[in-house]
Amino acid sequence: MGTSSPLDLLRAATDVTLLAHVRPDADALGSALALGRALHQRGAAVRVAFALPDEVPESLRGLDVGGLVVPAAEVPASSPLLICCDTPVPARLGSLADRVEATKAAGGAVLVVDHHASNTRYGTHHFVDDTAEATAVLVLDLLDQLGAALDEPIARCLYAGLVTDTSGFRRAKPSTHRAAARLLEAGVDPDRLSREVVDDHPFAWLPMLSQALGTARLEPAAAQGYGLVHAFVTLEAAADVRLEEVEGVVDVVRSIRDAEVAAVFKQQGPAEWTVSLRAIGKIDVSVAARSLGGGGHRLAAGCTVHGTGDQVLAAVRDALAAAPLL
């Protein structure tokens, strides 16, 4: 097995578990579903799962056309082939992280398909490229090598990953625009999909956003003098909205031109916060996130920090002060 390639694994696959990271976004779940559907069409038994939340986020439900997603409780302890999508470290798999070592111990293969700079190469096989804008780009490459047909459901999953991880193609390379064109030619409705995945919010989003933005503060001297803008989303503020509404707050905060770095602190418990970090182009926030136990991309990263609001803000301030410049 040690000399086999990722493509060899996919060609020989008969029983496959594909995992996305906790609180999956469109790239993580879309990549897993696209690759899972292609393998299912080749005759493999396929299941797709993630540890949190208990259900597919509402905005992503239209991606699971074939009903491949199963509850975390139904994921076997080990699999002949385990594929971890868009997940740089096993910890991001949450309660399903133990499947990685269990699969290795049982003699199975663990294929990591990811585009994060912080990926630790924790599998037995890797298809990792941190220059790819989305894991969906890598999955499309694998599907092409596999000779898999690009039907509309597969194309829809991949397009969802591309449109979200490139900020609506603002950060897409020419090759990624060409890939998107192929997906549109396969039948994807870009307006409908973008609305479902990105732009469709319940009214409760507005009060939540109002409360979050009411906490926003600008610190011009922070982030090595390049400026930090930050906001908090408390449990109370997020009580009536979906996960995707909370995750989207950083896209509003990051639009402020007065700061190089935007940080949004999202409360998960009395003293637990997940932090989304975004940079314009001068500071490597993936290193800052990694120093706090997280990871991500140079300009988009995240971590989980414990403490009071003031304590977690101070920890992020210190991490940004020590982060390398780009």
PDB file of C-alpha atoms in Angstrom, residues 92-210:
ATOM      1  CA  ARG A  92     -10.787  19.370  13.020  1.00  0.00           C
ATOM      2  CA  LEU A  93     -12.748  16.127  12.608  1.00  0.00           C
ATOM      3  CA  GLY A  94     -14.035  16.481  16.167  1.00  0.00           C
ATOM      4  CA  SER A  95     -15.424  13.269  17.634  1.00  0.00           C
ATOM      5  CA  LEU A  96     -14.604  11.423  14.392  1.00  0.00           C
ATOM      6  CA  ALA A  97     -10.863  12.114  14.671  1.00  0.00           C
ATOM      7  CA  ASP A  98     -10.243   8.669  16.164  1.00  0.00           C
ATOM      8  CA  ARG A  99     -11.239   7.089  12.842  1.00  0.00           C
ATOM      9  CA  VAL A 100      -7.896   8.151  11.391  1.00  0.00           C
ATOM     10  CA  GLU A 101      -5.684   6.061  13.674  1.00  0.00           C
ATOM     11  CA  ALA A 102      -8.253   3.257  13.913  1.00  0.00           C
ATOM     12  CA  THR A 103      -8.291   2.923  10.123  1.00  0.00           C
ATOM     13  CA  LYS A 104      -4.485   2.837  10.003  1.00  0.00           C
ATOM     14  CA  ALA A 105      -4.375   0.241  12.795  1.00  0.00           C
ATOM     15  CA  ALA A 106      -6.862  -1.941  10.912  1.00  0.00           C
ATOM     16  CA  GLY A 107      -4.702  -1.847   7.785  1.00  0.00           C
ATOM     17  CA  GLY A 108      -6.861   0.630   5.886  1.00  0.00           C
ATOM     18  CA  ALA A 109      -5.736   3.692   3.968  1.00  0.00           C
ATOM     19  CA  VAL A 110      -6.285   7.313   4.991  1.00  0.00           C
ATOM     20  CA  LEU A 111      -6.290   9.741   2.064  1.00  0.00           C
ATOM     21  CA  VAL A 112      -6.066  13.439   2.951  1.00  0.00           C
ATOM     22  CA  VAL A 113      -7.368  15.819   0.261  1.00  0.00           C
ATOM     23  CA  ASP A 114      -6.770  19.396   1.327  1.00  0.00           C
ATOM     24  CA  HIS A 115      -5.482  22.847   0.401  1.00  0.00           C
ATOM     25  CA  HIS A 116      -4.552  24.300   3.810  1.00  0.00           C
ATOM     26  CA  ALA A 117      -0.987  25.504   4.372  1.00  0.00           C
ATOM     27  CA  SER A 118      -1.220  24.132   7.913  1.00  0.00           C
ATOM     28  CA  ASN A 119      -1.883  20.531   6.802  1.00  0.00           C
ATOM     29  CA  THR A 120       0.188  18.100   8.885  1.00  0.00           C
ATOM     30  CA  ARG A 121       0.119  15.155   6.427  1.00  0.00           C
ATOM     31  CA  TYR A 122      -1.532  12.853   8.957  1.00  0.00           C
ATOM     32  CA  GLY A 123      -2.778  10.233   6.495  1.00  0.00           C
ATOM     33  CA  THR A 124      -1.176   7.294   4.746  1.00  0.00           C
ATOM     34  CA  HIS A 125      -1.659   9.055   1.401  1.00  0.00           C
ATOM     35  CA  HIS A 126      -1.964  12.742   0.586  1.00  0.00           C
ATOM     36  CA  PHE A 127      -3.309  14.902  -2.214  1.00  0.00           C
ATOM     37  CA  VAL A 128      -2.458  18.268  -0.671  1.00  0.00           C
ATOM     38  CA  ASP A 129      -1.674  21.544  -2.439  1.00  0.00           C
ATOM     39  CA  ASP A 130      -1.790  24.815  -0.531  1.00  0.00           C
ATOM     40  CA  THR A 131      -1.658  26.810  -3.764  1.00  0.00           C
ATOM     41  CA  ALA A 132      -5.127  25.544  -4.700  1.00  0.00           C
ATOM     42  CA  GLU A 133      -7.830  28.039  -3.785  1.00  0.00           C
ATOM     43  CA  ALA A 134     -10.224  25.313  -2.674  1.00  0.00           C
ATOM     44  CA  THR A 135     -10.233  21.604  -1.945  1.00  0.00           C
ATOM     45  CA  ALA A 136     -12.855  21.408  -4.706  1.00  0.00           C
ATOM     46  CA  VAL A 137     -10.089  22.263  -7.200  1.00  0.00           C
ATOM     47  CA  LEU A 138      -8.145  19.205  -6.065  1.00  0.00           C
ATOM     48  CA  VAL A 139     -11.198  16.952  -6.155  1.00  0.00           C
ATOM     49  CA  LEU A 140     -11.920  18.022  -9.735  1.00  0.00           C
ATOM     50  CA  ASP A 141      -8.329  17.097 -10.617  1.00  0.00           C
ATOM     51  CA  LEU A 142      -8.773  13.672  -9.013  1.00  0.00           C
ATOM     52  CA  LEU A 143     -12.076  13.119 -10.840  1.00  0.00           C
ATOM     53  CA  ASP A 144     -10.432  14.015 -14.148  1.00  0.00           C
ATOM     54  CA  GLN A 145      -7.617  11.547 -13.491  1.00  0.00           C
ATOM     55  CA  LEU A 146     -10.193   8.943 -12.499  1.00  0.00           C
ATOM     56  CA  GLY A 147     -12.102   9.523 -15.732  1.00  0.00           C
ATOM     57  CA  ALA A 148     -15.294  10.206 -13.777  1.00  0.00           C
ATOM     58  CA  ALA A 149     -18.263  11.774 -15.523  1.00  0.00           C
ATOM     59  CA  LEU A 150     -18.963  15.353 -14.464  1.00  0.00           C
ATOM     60  CA  ASP A 151     -22.724  15.261 -13.947  1.00  0.00           C
ATOM     61  CA  GLU A 152     -24.718  18.215 -12.615  1.00  0.00           C
ATOM     62  CA  PRO A 153     -24.872  17.071  -8.944  1.00  0.00           C
ATOM     63  CA  ILE A 154     -21.093  16.592  -8.839  1.00  0.00           C
ATOM     64  CA  ALA A 155     -20.536  19.893 -10.628  1.00  0.00           C
ATOM     65  CA  ARG A 156     -22.904  21.644  -8.201  1.00  0.00           C
ATOM     66  CA  CYS A 157     -20.931  20.414  -5.190  1.00  0.00           C
ATOM     67  CA  LEU A 158     -17.646  21.531  -6.695  1.00  0.00           C
ATOM     68  CA  TYR A 159     -18.982  24.913  -7.788  1.00  0.00           C
ATOM     69  CA  ALA A 160     -20.267  25.549  -4.258  1.00  0.00           C
ATOM     70  CA  GLY A 161     -16.745  24.973  -2.946  1.00  0.00           C
ATOM     71  CA  LEU A 162     -15.195  27.238  -5.560  1.00  0.00           C
ATOM     72  CA  VAL A 163     -17.604  30.153  -5.185  1.00  0.00           C
ATOM     73  CA  THR A 164     -17.275  30.228  -1.403  1.00  0.00           C
ATOM     74  CA  ASP A 165     -13.541  29.629  -0.934  1.00  0.00           C
ATOM     75  CA  THR A 166     -12.587  32.188  -3.599  1.00  0.00           C
ATOM     76  CA  SER A 167     -14.917  34.891  -2.207  1.00  0.00           C
ATOM     77  CA  GLY A 168     -17.102  34.787  -5.286  1.00  0.00           C
ATOM     78  CA  PHE A 169     -14.108  34.139  -7.599  1.00  0.00           C
ATOM     79  CA  ARG A 170     -12.377  37.356  -6.521  1.00  0.00           C
ATOM     80  CA  ARG A 171      -9.307  35.292  -5.566  1.00  0.00           C
ATOM     81  CA  ALA A 172      -9.507  32.705  -8.332  1.00  0.00           C
ATOM     82  CA  LYS A 173      -6.694  31.969 -10.751  1.00  0.00           C
ATOM     83  CA  PRO A 174      -7.387  31.759 -14.502  1.00  0.00           C
ATOM     84  CA  SER A 175      -7.318  27.956 -14.268  1.00  0.00           C
ATOM     85  CA  THR A 176     -10.017  28.059 -11.591  1.00  0.00           C
ATOM     86  CA  HIS A 177     -12.223  30.271 -13.741  1.00  0.00           C
ATOM     87  CA  ARG A 178     -11.792  27.705 -16.512  1.00  0.00           C
ATOM     88  CA  ALA A 179     -12.766  24.960 -14.073  1.00  0.00           C
ATOM     89  CA  ALA A 180     -15.857  26.952 -13.102  1.00  0.00           C
ATOM     90  CA  ALA A 181     -16.796  27.239 -16.766  1.00  0.00           C
ATOM     91  CA  ARG A 182     -16.674  23.443 -17.049  1.00  0.00           C
ATOM     92  CA  LEU A 183     -18.985  23.145 -14.048  1.00  0.00           C
ATOM     93  CA  LEU A 184     -21.445  25.607 -15.577  1.00  0.00           C
ATOM     94  CA  GLU A 185     -21.351  23.642 -18.819  1.00  0.00           C
ATOM     95  CA  ALA A 186     -22.268  20.561 -16.775  1.00  0.00           C
ATOM     96  CA  GLY A 187     -25.532  22.258 -15.852  1.00  0.00           C
ATOM     97  CA  VAL A 188     -24.933  24.267 -12.675  1.00  0.00           C
ATOM     98  CA  ASP A 189     -27.260  27.258 -12.196  1.00  0.00           C
ATOM     99  CA  PRO A 190     -24.825  29.769 -10.655  1.00  0.00           C
ATOM    100  CA  ASP A 191     -27.411  32.320  -9.559  1.00  0.00           C
ATOM    101  CA  ARG A 192     -29.615  29.789  -7.799  1.00  0.00           C
ATOM    102  CA  LEU A 193     -26.700  27.979  -6.178  1.00  0.00           C
ATOM    103  CA  SER A 194     -24.997  31.151  -4.958  1.00  0.00           C
ATOM    104  CA  ARG A 195     -28.230  32.358  -3.441  1.00  0.00           C
ATOM    105  CA  GLU A 196     -28.845  29.042  -1.662  1.00  0.00           C
ATOM    106  CA  VAL A 197     -25.304  28.729  -0.322  1.00  0.00           C
ATOM    107  CA  VAL A 198     -24.246  32.344   0.245  1.00  0.00           C
ATOM    108  CA  ASP A 199     -27.009  34.921   0.034  1.00  0.00           C
ATOM    109  CA  ASP A 200     -30.125  33.319   1.506  1.00  0.00           C
ATOM    110  CA  HIS A 201     -30.799  34.419   5.111  1.00  0.00           C
ATOM    111  CA  PRO A 202     -33.803  34.368   7.451  1.00  0.00           C
ATOM    112  CA  PHE A 203     -34.919  37.675   8.949  1.00  0.00           C
ATOM    113  CA  ALA A 204     -33.305  36.659  12.259  1.00  0.00           C
ATOM    114  CA  TRP A 205     -29.951  37.228  10.566  1.00  0.00           C
ATOM    115  CA  LEU A 206     -30.453  40.987  10.686  1.00  0.00           C
ATOM    116  CA  PRO A 207     -30.913  41.310  14.490  1.00  0.00           C
ATOM    117  CA  MET A 208     -27.972  38.948  15.051  1.00  0.00           C
ATOM    118  CA  LEU A 209     -25.795  40.946  12.691  1.00  0.00           C
ATOM    119  CA  SER A 210     -26.883  44.163  14.382  1.00  0.00           C
TER     120      SER A 210
END
